Structures are given as C-alpha cells and as structure tokens.
Coordinates of C-alpha atoms and ligand atoms in Angstrom, one line a residue:
X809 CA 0.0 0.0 0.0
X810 CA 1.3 3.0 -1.4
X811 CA 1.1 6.0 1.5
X812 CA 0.8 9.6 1.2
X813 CA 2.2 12.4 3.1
X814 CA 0.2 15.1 5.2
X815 CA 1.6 18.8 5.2
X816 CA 4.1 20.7 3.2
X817 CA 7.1 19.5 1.0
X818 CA 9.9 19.4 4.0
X819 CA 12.2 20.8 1.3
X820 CA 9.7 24.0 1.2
X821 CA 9.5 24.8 4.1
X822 CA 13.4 24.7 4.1
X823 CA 13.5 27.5 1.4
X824 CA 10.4 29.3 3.2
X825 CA 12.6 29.3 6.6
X826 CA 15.4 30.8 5.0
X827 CA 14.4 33.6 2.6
X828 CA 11.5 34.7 5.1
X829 CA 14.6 36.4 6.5
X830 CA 15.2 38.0 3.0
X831 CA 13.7 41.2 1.9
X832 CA 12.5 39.8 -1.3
X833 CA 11.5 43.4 -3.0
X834 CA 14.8 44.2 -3.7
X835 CA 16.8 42.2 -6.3
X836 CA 20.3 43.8 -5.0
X837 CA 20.9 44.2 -1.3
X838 CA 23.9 45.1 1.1
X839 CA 23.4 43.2 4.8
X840 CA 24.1 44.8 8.0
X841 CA 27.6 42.7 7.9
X842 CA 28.7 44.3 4.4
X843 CA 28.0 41.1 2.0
X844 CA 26.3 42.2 -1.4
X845 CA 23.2 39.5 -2.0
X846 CA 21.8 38.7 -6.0
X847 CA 18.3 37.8 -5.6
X848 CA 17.0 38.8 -9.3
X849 CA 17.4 36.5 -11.8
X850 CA 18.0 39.0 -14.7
X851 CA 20.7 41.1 -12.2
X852 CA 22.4 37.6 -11.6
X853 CA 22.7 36.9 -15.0
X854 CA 24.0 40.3 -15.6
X855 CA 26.3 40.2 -13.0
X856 CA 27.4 36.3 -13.7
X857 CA 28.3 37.3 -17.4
X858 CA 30.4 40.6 -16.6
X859 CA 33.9 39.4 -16.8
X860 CA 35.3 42.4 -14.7
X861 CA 33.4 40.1 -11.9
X862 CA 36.0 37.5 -10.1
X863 CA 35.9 34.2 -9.3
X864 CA 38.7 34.6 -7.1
X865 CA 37.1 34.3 -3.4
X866 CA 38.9 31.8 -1.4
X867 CA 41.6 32.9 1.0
X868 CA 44.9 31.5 0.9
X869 CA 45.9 29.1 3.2
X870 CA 49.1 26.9 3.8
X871 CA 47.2 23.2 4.0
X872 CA 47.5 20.9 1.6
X873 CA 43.7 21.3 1.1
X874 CA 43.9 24.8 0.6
X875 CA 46.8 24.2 -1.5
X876 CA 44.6 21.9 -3.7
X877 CA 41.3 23.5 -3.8
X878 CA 43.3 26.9 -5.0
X879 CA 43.8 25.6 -8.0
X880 CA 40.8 24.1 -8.7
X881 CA 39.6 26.0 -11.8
X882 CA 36.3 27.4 -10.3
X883 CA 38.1 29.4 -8.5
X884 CA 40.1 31.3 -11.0
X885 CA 39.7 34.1 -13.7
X886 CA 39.8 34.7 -17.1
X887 CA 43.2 32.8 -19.2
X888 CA 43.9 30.6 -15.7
X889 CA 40.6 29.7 -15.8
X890 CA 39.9 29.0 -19.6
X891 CA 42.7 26.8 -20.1
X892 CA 42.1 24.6 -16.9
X893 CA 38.5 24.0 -17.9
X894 CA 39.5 23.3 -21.7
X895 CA 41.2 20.5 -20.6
X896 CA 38.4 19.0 -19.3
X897 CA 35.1 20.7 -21.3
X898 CA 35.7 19.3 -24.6
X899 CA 35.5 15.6 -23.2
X900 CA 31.8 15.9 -22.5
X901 CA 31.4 14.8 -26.2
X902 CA 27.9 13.0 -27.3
X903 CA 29.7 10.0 -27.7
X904 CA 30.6 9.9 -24.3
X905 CA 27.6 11.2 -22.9
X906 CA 25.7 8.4 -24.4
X907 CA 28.0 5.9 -23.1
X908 CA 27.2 7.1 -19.7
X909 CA 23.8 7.0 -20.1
X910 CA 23.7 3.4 -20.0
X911 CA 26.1 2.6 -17.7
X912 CA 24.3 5.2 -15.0
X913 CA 20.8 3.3 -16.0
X914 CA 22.1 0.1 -15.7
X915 CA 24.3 0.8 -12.2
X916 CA 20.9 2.0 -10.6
X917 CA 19.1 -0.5 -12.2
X918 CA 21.5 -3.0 -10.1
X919 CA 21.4 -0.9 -7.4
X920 CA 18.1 -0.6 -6.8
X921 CA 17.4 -4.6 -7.7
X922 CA 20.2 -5.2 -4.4
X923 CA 17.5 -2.9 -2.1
X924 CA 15.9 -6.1 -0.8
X925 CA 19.2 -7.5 1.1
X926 CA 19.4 -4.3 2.7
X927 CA 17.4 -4.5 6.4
X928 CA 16.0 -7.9 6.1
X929 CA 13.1 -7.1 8.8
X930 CA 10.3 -4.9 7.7
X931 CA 10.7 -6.2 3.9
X932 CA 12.7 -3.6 1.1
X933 CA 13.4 -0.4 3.6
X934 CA 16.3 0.8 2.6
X935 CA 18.2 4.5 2.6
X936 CA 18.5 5.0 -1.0
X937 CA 21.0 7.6 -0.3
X938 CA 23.6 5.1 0.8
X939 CA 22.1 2.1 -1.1
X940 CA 21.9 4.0 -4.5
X941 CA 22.3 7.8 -5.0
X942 CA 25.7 7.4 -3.5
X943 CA 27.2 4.3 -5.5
X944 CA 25.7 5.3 -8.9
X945 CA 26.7 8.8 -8.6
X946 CA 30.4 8.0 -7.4
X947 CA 29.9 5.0 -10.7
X948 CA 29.0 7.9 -12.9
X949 CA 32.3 10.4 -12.3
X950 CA 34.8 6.8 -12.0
X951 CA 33.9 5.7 -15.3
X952 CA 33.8 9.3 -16.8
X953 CA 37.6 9.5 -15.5
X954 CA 38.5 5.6 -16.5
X955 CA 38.4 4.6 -12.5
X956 CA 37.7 0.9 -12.6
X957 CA 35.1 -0.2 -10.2
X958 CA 37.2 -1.4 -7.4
X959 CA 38.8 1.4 -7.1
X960 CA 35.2 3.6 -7.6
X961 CA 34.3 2.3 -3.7
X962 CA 37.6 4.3 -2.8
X963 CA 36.7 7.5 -4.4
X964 CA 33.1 7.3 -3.7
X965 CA 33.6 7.2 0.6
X966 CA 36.6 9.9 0.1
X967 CA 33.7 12.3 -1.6
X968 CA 31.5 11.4 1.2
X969 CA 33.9 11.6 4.2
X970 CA 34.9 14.7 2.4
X971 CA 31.6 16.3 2.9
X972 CA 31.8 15.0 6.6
X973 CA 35.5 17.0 7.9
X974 CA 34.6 20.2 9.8
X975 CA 38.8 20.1 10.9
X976 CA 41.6 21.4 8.4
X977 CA 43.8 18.4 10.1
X978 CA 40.4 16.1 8.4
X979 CA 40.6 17.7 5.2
X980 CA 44.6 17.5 4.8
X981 CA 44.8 13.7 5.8
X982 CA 42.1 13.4 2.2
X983 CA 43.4 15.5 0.4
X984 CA 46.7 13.2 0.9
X985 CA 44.9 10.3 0.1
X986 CA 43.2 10.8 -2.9
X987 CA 46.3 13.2 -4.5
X988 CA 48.3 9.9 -3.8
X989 CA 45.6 7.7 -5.6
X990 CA 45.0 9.9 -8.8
X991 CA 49.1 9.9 -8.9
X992 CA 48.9 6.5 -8.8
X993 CA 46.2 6.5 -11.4
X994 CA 47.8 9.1 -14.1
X995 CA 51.3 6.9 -13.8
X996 CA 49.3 4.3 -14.4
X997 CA 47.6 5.5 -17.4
X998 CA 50.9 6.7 -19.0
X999 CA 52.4 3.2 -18.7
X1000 CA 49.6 1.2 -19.9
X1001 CA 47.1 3.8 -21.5
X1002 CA 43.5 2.4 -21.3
X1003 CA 41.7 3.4 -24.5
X1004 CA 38.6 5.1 -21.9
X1005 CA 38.0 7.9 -19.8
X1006 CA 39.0 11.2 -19.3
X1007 CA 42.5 10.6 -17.1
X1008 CA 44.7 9.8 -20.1
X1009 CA 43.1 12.3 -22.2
X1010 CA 43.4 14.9 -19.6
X1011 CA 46.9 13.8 -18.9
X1012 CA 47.7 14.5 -22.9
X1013 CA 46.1 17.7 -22.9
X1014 CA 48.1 18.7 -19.9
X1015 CA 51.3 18.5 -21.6
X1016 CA 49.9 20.1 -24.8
X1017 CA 48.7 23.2 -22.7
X1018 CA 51.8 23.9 -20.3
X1019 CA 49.9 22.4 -17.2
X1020 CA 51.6 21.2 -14.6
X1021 CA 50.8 17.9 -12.6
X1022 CA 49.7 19.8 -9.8
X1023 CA 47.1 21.8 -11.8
X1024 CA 46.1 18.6 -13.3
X1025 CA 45.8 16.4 -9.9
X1026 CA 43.9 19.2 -8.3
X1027 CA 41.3 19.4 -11.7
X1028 CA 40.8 15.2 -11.3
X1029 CA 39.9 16.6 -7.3
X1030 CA 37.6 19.0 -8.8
X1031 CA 35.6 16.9 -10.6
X1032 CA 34.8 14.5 -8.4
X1033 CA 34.4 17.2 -5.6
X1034 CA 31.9 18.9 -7.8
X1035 CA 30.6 16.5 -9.7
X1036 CA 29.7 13.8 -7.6
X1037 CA 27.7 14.7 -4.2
X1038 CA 25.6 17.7 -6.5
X1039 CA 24.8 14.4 -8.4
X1040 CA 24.1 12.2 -5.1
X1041 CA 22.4 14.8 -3.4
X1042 CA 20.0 16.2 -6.4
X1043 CA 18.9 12.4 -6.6
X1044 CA 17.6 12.9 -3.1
X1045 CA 16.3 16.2 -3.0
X1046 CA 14.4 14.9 -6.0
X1047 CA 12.8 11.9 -5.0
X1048 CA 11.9 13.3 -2.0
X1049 CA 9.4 15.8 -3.6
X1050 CA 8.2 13.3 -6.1
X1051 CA 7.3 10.5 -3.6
X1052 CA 6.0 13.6 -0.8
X1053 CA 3.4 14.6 -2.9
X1054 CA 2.5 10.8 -4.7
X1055 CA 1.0 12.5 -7.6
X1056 CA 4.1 13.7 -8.7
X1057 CA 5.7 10.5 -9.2
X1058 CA 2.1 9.1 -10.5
X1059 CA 2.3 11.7 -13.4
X1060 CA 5.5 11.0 -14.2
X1061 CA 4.7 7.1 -14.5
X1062 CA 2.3 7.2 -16.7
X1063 CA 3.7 9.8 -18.6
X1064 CA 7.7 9.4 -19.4
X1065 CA 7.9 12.8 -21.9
X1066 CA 8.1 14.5 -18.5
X1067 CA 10.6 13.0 -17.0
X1068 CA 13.2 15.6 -18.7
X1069 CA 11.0 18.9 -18.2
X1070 CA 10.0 17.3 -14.2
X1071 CA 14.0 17.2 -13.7
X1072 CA 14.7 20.7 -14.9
X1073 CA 11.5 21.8 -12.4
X1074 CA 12.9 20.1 -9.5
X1075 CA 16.6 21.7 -10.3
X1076 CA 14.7 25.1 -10.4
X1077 CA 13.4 24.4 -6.8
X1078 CA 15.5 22.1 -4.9
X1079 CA 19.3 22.5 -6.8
X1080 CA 21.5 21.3 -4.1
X1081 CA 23.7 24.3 -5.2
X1082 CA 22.1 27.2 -3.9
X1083 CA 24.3 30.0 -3.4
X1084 CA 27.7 31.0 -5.7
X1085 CA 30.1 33.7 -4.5
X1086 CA 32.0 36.4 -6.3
X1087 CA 34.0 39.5 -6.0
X1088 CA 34.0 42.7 -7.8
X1089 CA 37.2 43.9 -8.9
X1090 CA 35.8 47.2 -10.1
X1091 CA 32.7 49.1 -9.9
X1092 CA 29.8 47.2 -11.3
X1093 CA 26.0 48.1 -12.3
X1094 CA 23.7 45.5 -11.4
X1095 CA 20.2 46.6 -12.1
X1096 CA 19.6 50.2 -10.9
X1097 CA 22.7 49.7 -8.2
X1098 CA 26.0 50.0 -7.8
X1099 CA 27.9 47.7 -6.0
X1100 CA 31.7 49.1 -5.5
X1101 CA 34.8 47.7 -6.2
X1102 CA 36.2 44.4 -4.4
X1103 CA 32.8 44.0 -2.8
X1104 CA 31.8 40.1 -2.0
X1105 CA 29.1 39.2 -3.4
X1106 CA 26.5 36.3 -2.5
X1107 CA 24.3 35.2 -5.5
X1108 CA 21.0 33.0 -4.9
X1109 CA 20.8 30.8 -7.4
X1110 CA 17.6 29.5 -5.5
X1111 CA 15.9 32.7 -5.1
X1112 CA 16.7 33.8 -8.6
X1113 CA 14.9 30.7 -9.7
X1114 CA 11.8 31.6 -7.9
X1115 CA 12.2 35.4 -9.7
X1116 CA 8.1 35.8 -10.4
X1117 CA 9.1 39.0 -13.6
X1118 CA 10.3 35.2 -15.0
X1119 CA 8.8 32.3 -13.4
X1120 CA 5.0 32.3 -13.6
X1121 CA 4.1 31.4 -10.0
X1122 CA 7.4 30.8 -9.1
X1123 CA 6.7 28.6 -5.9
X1124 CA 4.4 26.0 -7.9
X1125 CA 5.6 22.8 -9.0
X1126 CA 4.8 22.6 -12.7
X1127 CA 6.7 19.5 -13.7
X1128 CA 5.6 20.3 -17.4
X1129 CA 6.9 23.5 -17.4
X1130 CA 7.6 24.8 -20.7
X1131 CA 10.1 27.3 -20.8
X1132 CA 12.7 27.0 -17.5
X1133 CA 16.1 28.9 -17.4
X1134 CA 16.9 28.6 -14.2
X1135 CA 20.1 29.2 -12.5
X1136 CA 21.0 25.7 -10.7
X1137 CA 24.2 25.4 -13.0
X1138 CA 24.7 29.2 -13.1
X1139 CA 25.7 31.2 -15.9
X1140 CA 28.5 33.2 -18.0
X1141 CA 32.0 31.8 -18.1
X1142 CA 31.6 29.1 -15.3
X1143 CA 28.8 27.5 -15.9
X1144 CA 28.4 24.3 -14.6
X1145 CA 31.0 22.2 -17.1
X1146 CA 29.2 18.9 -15.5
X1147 CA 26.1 20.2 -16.8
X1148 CA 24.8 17.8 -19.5
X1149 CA 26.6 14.6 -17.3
X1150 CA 24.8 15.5 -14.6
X1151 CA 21.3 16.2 -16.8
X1152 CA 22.0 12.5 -18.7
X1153 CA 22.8 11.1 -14.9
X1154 CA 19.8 12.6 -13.0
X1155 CA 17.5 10.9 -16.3
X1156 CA 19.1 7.5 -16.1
X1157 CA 19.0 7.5 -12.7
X1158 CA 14.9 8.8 -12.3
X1159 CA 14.1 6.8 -15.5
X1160 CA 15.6 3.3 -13.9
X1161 CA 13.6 4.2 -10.6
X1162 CA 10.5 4.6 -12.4
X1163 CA 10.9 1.3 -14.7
X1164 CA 12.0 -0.6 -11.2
X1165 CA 10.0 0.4 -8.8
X1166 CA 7.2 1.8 -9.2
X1167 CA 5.8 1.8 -6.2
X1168 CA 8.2 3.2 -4.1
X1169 CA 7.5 4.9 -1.3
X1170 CA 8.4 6.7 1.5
X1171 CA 9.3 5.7 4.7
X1172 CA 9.7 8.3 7.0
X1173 CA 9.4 7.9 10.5
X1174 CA 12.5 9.3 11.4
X1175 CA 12.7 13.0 10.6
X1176 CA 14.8 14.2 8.0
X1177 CA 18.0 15.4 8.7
X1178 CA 19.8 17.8 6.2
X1179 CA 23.5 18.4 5.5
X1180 CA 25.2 21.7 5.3
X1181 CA 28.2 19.8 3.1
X1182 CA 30.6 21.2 0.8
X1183 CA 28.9 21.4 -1.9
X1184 CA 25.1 21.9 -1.1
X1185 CA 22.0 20.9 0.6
X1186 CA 21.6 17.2 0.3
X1187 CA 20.2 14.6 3.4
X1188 CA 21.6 12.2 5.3
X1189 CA 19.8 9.6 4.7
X1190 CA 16.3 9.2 2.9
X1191 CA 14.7 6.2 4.1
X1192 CA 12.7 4.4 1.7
X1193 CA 9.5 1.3 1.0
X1194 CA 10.2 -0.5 -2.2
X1195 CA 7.3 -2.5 -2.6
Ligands
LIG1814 C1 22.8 18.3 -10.0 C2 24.1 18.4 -10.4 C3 24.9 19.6 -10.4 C4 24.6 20.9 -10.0 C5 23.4 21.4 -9.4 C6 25.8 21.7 -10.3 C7 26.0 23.0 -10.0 C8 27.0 23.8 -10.4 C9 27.1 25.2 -10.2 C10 26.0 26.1 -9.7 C11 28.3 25.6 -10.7 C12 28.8 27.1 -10.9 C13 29.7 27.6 -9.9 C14 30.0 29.1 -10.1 O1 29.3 29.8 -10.9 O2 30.9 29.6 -9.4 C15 29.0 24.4 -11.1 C16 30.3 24.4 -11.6 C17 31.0 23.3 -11.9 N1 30.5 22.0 -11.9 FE1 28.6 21.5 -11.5 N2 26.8 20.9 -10.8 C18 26.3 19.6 -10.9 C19 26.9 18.5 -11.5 C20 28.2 18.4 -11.9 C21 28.9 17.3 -12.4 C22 28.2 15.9 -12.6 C23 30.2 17.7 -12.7 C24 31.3 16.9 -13.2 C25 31.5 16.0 -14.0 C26 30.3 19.1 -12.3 C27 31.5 19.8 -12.4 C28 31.5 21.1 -12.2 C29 32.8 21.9 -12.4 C30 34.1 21.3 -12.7 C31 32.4 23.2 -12.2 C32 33.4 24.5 -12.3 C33 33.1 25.1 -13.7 C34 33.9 26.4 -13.8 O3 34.2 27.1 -12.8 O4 34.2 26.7 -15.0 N3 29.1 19.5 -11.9 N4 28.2 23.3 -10.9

C-alpha cells in the first residue's frame, strides 16, 4: 500500500525558513555585515556574465587542502581559468555522454534490484542515499575519469567523508589520500594507457597546454568534488518531492515525456547548489545599483529561480513546465561544465527508478536530517518502501 504524506514539502518549508529572512522586494541588497546579495534572476545573469566580476574568493591558506582547492579552476579568472576547464570541457562529447547513459541506467538498475538485502526485517526499507544515489553517482564520475570499479568504492567514501570534515587536520589527511591515488592512477595511465575515460586524455592535454601535474591532480579533485555529491544529493532532494506529494511520481509514470522537463523543475526548486560567491574587482552596475569595487558578493541561485518577472508562480511545482532557465548550474563563463553529465545522470537515474520500482514509497518515520556539506544541501539519509 502505497502512502501519502500530510503537510508541506519538507524541502519547502526549508526555502520558506530561510528567505523569510530575505527582503525579497529588492533584487540587489547590502546586509548589515557588508556582504552584497543577488536575488534577481535577470541582475544575476548580468552580474554572472560581466567578466570584470572574479571568481577569485577563497583565502589562501598553507594546507594541503587549501593548496589543492586553490587551483581548482572554479576558483580562478579569465586565461587561468579557460585553459584549466578546456582540458576538461571538450571531453563531454555525445559520444561519451551516451556511453554514460547506459552505464548510469544500468548501475541503478542494479542498485536498486540489491535494495531487498538491505534490512531484512520490515521487507525492502532501505536509505536510497547510501544504497543508490551514492554508489551510482560515485559510478557515474569513475567511469567518466577511467576509474575501474574497485577502485570507484575508494573515491566514492573519500567524496562522502569529504563532505563529513569540519577540521583542516580532516581535510589535509584526504586530500593526501586521494592526490596519492589519482598519482597513482595518471602513472598508471601513462604506462599502460587504457583506450577510456578522461585521465589519459586529460593527462595529454596537460602537456599540450603547459599544465603542470599539480594543476592537473587538483582538476581530477575537482571533478569528483563537484561533480559527484551535487549528483548524489540532487537524486535525493528529487525523489523526496516526487514521492512527498504521490502524484508527482504518479504523473511521471504514466507519462515518461516528463521525466526531462519534471528534472529541470525540480533543479529550479531544490538545486542542491544554492548560493555561488564572487567578488568585484571594479565598480559594477547591477540593475539600478552599484555595487563598489572588491565588494563580495553572495548570489542566490535559489531565489533567482523563484524570480516571479520570469517564473509564472514561481513557488508551484509545474513539472511540465515549458520554458525554464533557471540558475542551478549558473551562468556566464563558469557555468556548470558537468552540466549535460549530470542532466544525462539525473534521467538514467529517475528513469531506472521509475521502470523498477514503481511503487516506491516513502518511509519516513524518522525526521529528515539535512547536511550543510561542501557542496550543497543534500540529506543524510532518505529512508525508503520499495514495494
Ligand atoms: C545536479 C548536479 C549539479 C549541480 C546542481 C551543479 C551546479 C554547479 C554550479 C552552480 C556551478 C557554478 C559555480 C559558479 O558559478 O561559481 C558548477 C560548476 C562546476 N561544476 Fe557542476 N553541478 C552539478 C553536477 C556536476 C557534475 C556531474 C560535474 C562533473 C563532472 C560538475 C562539475 C563542475 C565543475 C568542474 C564546475 C566548475 C566550472 C567552472 O568554474 O568553470 N558539476 N556546478
């Protein structure tokens, strides 16, 4: 028996929490503390194009994780940053995107088939964040890179214990581990070159562009940092609001043409990627105000998303929603690079689920618990019936 849920979307009354505290009627704001907030959608895509705007925000430090995550290219401007992310953009080819279709559709496929050894008592409850969001999404970036399997357990519980550290000594001791193991990988590749993947490729490019091995161990970091709990926790946040209100799911079942626009819906409201930060290096006109040189700058992706001057009733869930440009994987020069992997993941993934088990459920006696983690808002655990 499939059950229904009483009360509000958990995940809206999340956002309601939070930008209550917001004075929504103006699009550009200075707080109390000094930080510049983007709430409009058409200011942030002004502001996210200008390339006077930096991308430059994290401070310096001496650990190795600072080290690292300095030269990951999200972080950097203009030529430093173009020729880091050429390296990698290019290899998103159709090709390969296709190729990773099916493996992500068949990984969750087996995934969610395994559900039933997981708690014995009490039938197929499982937490489909450990059981499936996690492995498939960790599958997805390994095979992207040429990771074999095996070694695909490794990287997928450094990403999560990543997202667990709140010590610098925590994040230096993984950092050291997983700069080791893609050393380990990329000597590997040179000696025996495997014919797939990106890590060989990567490697070649490297040489071709002037980029060093410390630029290119820290841009094999980056892309499973970025690219694998957004994945894992999007998969959540996603399911959650299609199984909270049943019809969602329901209408998705017996109609598979919205499975694509439903996804871009749910990125519009629950993106675990909420917030991106930049600096103004000069002077810059956002809208009818000026925000002044080297001012930081907070931009809600989230809030843009629910701008109404471009979102007809921005808090509805339309899952057929025709036109969407919303700013989950932002804009200008560092838009997400992941962005049609993660699109082609996020389908396999929903389109296995629906094939599989279609009447999952939720199970949700204990309450949710949500992570502030590196990279977003995802939950711990999401605690699910599969029959
Ligand atoms: C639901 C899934 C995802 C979401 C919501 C997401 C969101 C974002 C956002 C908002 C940014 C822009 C940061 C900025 O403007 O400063 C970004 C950048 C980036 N993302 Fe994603 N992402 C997702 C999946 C992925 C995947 C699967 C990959 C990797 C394969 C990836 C790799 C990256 C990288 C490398 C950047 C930096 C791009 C640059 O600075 O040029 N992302 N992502």
């Amino acid at each position: 028996m499939v059950r229904d849920h009483v009360g509000q979307d958990p995940q809206d009354e999340v956002a309601a929490r939070f930008y209550s505290r917001i004075d929504r009627s103006r699009a550009v704001q200075q707080t109390g503390e000094g930080l510049w907030l983007v709430l409009g959608h058409p200011e942030a895509v002004r502001l996210l194009r200008d390339r006077t705007v930096s991308s430059m925000t994290r401070k310096p430090g001496l650990g190795i994780w600072d080290q690292v995550s300095s030269r990951f290219f999200m972080f950097k401007d203009a030529q430093q940053h173009l020729r880091l992310r050429r390296m990698v953009s290019d290899c998103f080819t159709p090709a390969r995107l296709a190729e990773l279709k099916t493996v992500v559709h068949r990984a969750t496929r087996d995934h969610l088939d395994r559900l039933d050894e997981a708690t014995g008592a009490g039938g197929r409850q499982a937490d489909i964040m450990a059981r499936v969001a996690y492995p498939v999404a960790s599958d997805a970036i390994c095979r992207l890179l040429g990771v074999s399997q095996v070694e695909s357990a490794f990287l997928g519980q450094w990403a999560v214990s990543l997202s667990r550290h709140t010590t610098d000594e925590q994040f230096d001791r993984s950092a050291e581990e997983v700069l080791g193991f893609f050393r380990e990988q990329l000597s590997g590749h040179r000696e025996a070159p495997r014919d797939s993947g990106l890590l060989p490729i990567m490697a070649e490019r490297a040489l071709a562009l002037g980029i060093d091995d410390d630029e290119l161990l820290a841009t094999c970091v980056l892309l499973v940092v970025a690219g694998f709990e957004t994945s894992a926790n999007f998969f959540g946040n996603m399911l959650l609001s299609l199984l909270w209100r049943r019809e969602r799911f329901e209408r998705l079942l017996a109609d598979d043409t919205l499975v694509a626009p439903a996804i871009e819906e749910l990125l519009r409201l629950h993106s675990p990627a909420h917030v991106v930060m930049r600096r103004t290096t000069e002077a810059t006109t956002v809208g009818d105000t000026v925000i002044p040189a080297d001012a930081q700058v907070a931009v809600l992706l989230g809030l843009c998303n629910r701008d109404p001057r471009v979102f007809d009733d921005p808090d509805a869930y339309r899952l057929d929603r025709a036109s969407n440009p919303h700013l989950s994987f932002s804009q200008g020069p560092h838009y997400c690079v992941g962005a049609s992997l993660a699109r082609v993941e996020l389908e396999a993934m929903l389109r296995a689920v629906l094939d599989r088990l279609p009447l999952l459920s939720l199970h949700t006696e204990q309450p949710l618990r949500w992570s502030g983690r590196f990279l977003g808002r995802g939950l711990d655990q999401l605690q699910v019936l599969a029959s």
